[in-house]
């Protein structure tokens, strides 16, 4: 009976790190809420329903849908009346209350702080 109990215990013990790794790898960063660009006036607001609103530094507003992809990419579909949907793919990184967006093929990154 002891050998069987030890096997069960070892299986359970091995499953803990596996479950932890699966949970860690599949969790996407939480970008919901309102963000303001550091040192500028641009804002981004991401809703839980997959929609977003953005206002740039010249007060031009756009909105659309977004999705966080498994590879750390943020896919934004910008909806503008009378125009085709514009798709923007960005690399997203969050550390605490700071959001960094990097656009492939463009130098530099945009940094935002969570407002709410």
mmCIF file of C-alpha atoms in Angstrom:
data_model
loop_
_atom_site.group_PDB
_atom_site.id
_atom_site.type_symbol
_atom_site.label_atom_id
_atom_site.label_comp_id
_atom_site.label_asym_id
_atom_site.label_seq_id
_atom_site.Cartn_x
_atom_site.Cartn_y
_atom_site.Cartn_z
ATOM 1 C CA UNK A 1 0.000 0.000 0.000
ATOM 2 C CA UNK A 2 2.873 2.404 0.718
ATOM 3 C CA UNK A 3 4.341 2.070 -2.798
ATOM 4 C CA UNK A 4 0.990 2.917 -4.363
ATOM 5 C CA UNK A 5 0.579 5.975 -2.118
ATOM 6 C CA UNK A 6 4.088 7.159 -3.028
ATOM 7 C CA UNK A 7 3.320 6.858 -6.762
ATOM 8 C CA UNK A 8 0.139 8.900 -6.335
ATOM 9 C CA UNK A 9 2.028 11.488 -4.305
ATOM 10 C CA UNK A 10 4.802 11.750 -6.918
ATOM 11 C CA UNK A 11 2.285 12.159 -9.751
ATOM 12 C CA UNK A 12 0.512 14.899 -7.837
ATOM 13 C CA UNK A 13 3.822 16.568 -7.039
ATOM 14 C CA UNK A 14 4.845 16.601 -10.730
ATOM 15 C CA UNK A 15 1.485 18.002 -11.812
ATOM 16 C CA UNK A 16 1.896 21.181 -9.731
ATOM 17 C CA UNK A 17 4.754 22.715 -11.785
ATOM 18 C CA UNK A 18 3.090 21.646 -15.040
ATOM 19 C CA UNK A 19 -0.174 23.353 -14.073
ATOM 20 C CA UNK A 20 1.716 26.445 -12.943
ATOM 21 C CA UNK A 21 3.572 26.661 -16.266
ATOM 22 C CA UNK A 22 0.372 26.209 -18.256
ATOM 23 C CA UNK A 23 -1.371 28.959 -16.307
ATOM 24 C CA UNK A 24 1.612 31.292 -16.648
ATOM 25 C CA UNK A 25 2.056 30.717 -20.386
ATOM 26 C CA UNK A 26 -1.582 31.129 -21.334
ATOM 27 C CA UNK A 27 -2.369 34.243 -19.329
ATOM 28 C CA UNK A 28 -2.574 37.376 -21.444
ATOM 29 C CA UNK A 29 -1.742 40.765 -19.984
ATOM 30 C CA UNK A 30 -4.708 42.789 -18.760
ATOM 31 C CA UNK A 31 -4.890 45.911 -20.920
ATOM 32 C CA UNK A 32 -8.463 46.832 -20.018
ATOM 33 C CA UNK A 33 -8.889 50.345 -18.706
ATOM 34 C CA UNK A 34 -7.750 53.815 -19.672
ATOM 35 C CA UNK A 35 -4.113 54.627 -20.484
ATOM 36 C CA UNK A 36 -2.385 57.985 -21.071
ATOM 37 C CA UNK A 37 0.818 58.354 -23.068
ATOM 38 C CA UNK A 38 3.723 59.391 -20.843
ATOM 39 C CA UNK A 39 4.503 63.108 -21.295
ATOM 40 C CA UNK A 40 1.816 63.556 -23.956
ATOM 41 C CA UNK A 41 -1.952 63.882 -24.250
ATOM 42 C CA UNK A 42 -2.770 60.719 -26.265
ATOM 43 C CA UNK A 43 -5.064 58.195 -24.580
ATOM 44 C CA UNK A 44 -6.147 54.612 -25.164
ATOM 45 C CA UNK A 45 -9.126 52.915 -23.586
ATOM 46 C CA UNK A 46 -9.649 49.168 -23.839
ATOM 47 C CA UNK A 47 -12.996 47.636 -22.800
ATOM 48 C CA UNK A 48 -13.606 44.066 -21.693
ATOM 49 C CA UNK A 49 -15.955 43.550 -24.653
ATOM 50 C CA UNK A 50 -13.026 43.751 -27.116
ATOM 51 C CA UNK A 51 -13.534 47.351 -28.220
ATOM 52 C CA UNK A 52 -11.177 50.295 -27.875
ATOM 53 C CA UNK A 53 -11.116 54.070 -28.228
ATOM 54 C CA UNK A 54 -7.981 56.084 -28.983
ATOM 55 C CA UNK A 55 -7.328 59.820 -29.066
ATOM 56 C CA UNK A 56 -3.966 60.950 -30.471
ATOM 57 C CA UNK A 57 -1.923 64.020 -29.505
ATOM 58 C CA UNK A 58 -3.802 66.144 -32.091
ATOM 59 C CA UNK A 59 -7.182 65.168 -30.546
ATOM 60 C CA UNK A 60 -8.079 62.882 -33.482
ATOM 61 C CA UNK A 61 -10.251 60.037 -32.199
ATOM 62 C CA UNK A 62 -10.639 56.526 -33.594
ATOM 63 C CA UNK A 63 -12.307 53.384 -32.316
ATOM 64 C CA UNK A 64 -12.568 49.735 -33.189
ATOM 65 C CA UNK A 65 -12.026 46.197 -32.011
ATOM 66 C CA UNK A 66 -8.941 44.619 -30.483
ATOM 67 C CA UNK A 67 -7.630 41.163 -29.666
ATOM 68 C CA UNK A 68 -4.641 40.023 -27.654
ATOM 69 C CA UNK A 69 -2.927 37.197 -29.492
ATOM 70 C CA UNK A 70 -0.967 34.376 -27.871
ATOM 71 C CA UNK A 71 2.406 35.653 -29.072
ATOM 72 C CA UNK A 72 2.193 38.976 -27.194
ATOM 73 C CA UNK A 73 0.730 40.805 -30.164
ATOM 74 C CA UNK A 74 -2.146 43.262 -30.015
ATOM 75 C CA UNK A 75 -4.327 43.297 -33.127
ATOM 76 C CA UNK A 76 -6.403 46.449 -33.565
ATOM 77 C CA UNK A 77 -9.074 46.871 -36.229
ATOM 78 C CA UNK A 78 -9.748 50.578 -36.676
ATOM 79 C CA UNK A 79 -13.274 51.305 -37.866
ATOM 80 C CA UNK A 80 -13.802 54.551 -39.784
ATOM 81 C CA UNK A 81 -17.062 55.413 -41.461
ATOM 82 C CA UNK A 82 -16.888 55.133 -45.252
ATOM 83 C CA UNK A 83 -13.442 53.488 -45.211
ATOM 84 C CA UNK A 84 -12.105 49.971 -45.174
ATOM 85 C CA UNK A 85 -11.108 48.535 -41.799
ATOM 86 C CA UNK A 86 -7.466 49.341 -41.001
ATOM 87 C CA UNK A 87 -5.574 46.592 -39.157
ATOM 88 C CA UNK A 88 -2.666 47.520 -36.898
ATOM 89 C CA UNK A 89 -0.521 44.876 -35.206
ATOM 90 C CA UNK A 90 1.540 45.920 -32.192
ATOM 91 C CA UNK A 91 3.795 44.193 -29.693
ATOM 92 C CA UNK A 92 2.435 44.759 -26.183
ATOM 93 C CA UNK A 93 4.284 44.669 -22.887
ATOM 94 C CA UNK A 94 2.932 45.513 -19.442
ATOM 95 C CA UNK A 95 4.974 46.028 -16.289
ATOM 96 C CA UNK A 96 2.879 47.187 -13.370
ATOM 97 C CA UNK A 97 0.900 50.224 -14.510
ATOM 98 C CA UNK A 98 3.053 50.860 -17.594
ATOM 99 C CA UNK A 99 2.043 49.727 -21.073
ATOM 100 C CA UNK A 100 4.584 49.701 -23.902
ATOM 101 C CA UNK A 101 3.451 49.395 -27.519
ATOM 102 C CA UNK A 102 5.940 48.695 -30.276
ATOM 103 C CA UNK A 103 5.066 48.730 -33.943
ATOM 104 C CA UNK A 104 7.018 46.299 -36.160
ATOM 105 C CA UNK A 105 9.081 48.204 -38.706
ATOM 106 C CA UNK A 106 9.022 51.480 -36.761
ATOM 107 C CA UNK A 107 11.768 52.757 -34.501
ATOM 108 C CA UNK A 108 10.898 53.449 -30.889
ATOM 109 C CA UNK A 109 8.002 52.547 -28.681
ATOM 110 C CA UNK A 110 5.067 54.349 -27.094
ATOM 111 C CA UNK A 111 4.753 54.242 -23.325
ATOM 112 C CA UNK A 112 1.469 54.679 -21.448
ATOM 113 C CA UNK A 113 0.463 54.770 -17.780
ATOM 114 C CA UNK A 114 -2.762 53.307 -16.486
ATOM 115 C CA UNK A 115 -5.235 55.974 -15.426
ATOM 116 C CA UNK A 116 -8.007 53.619 -14.335
#
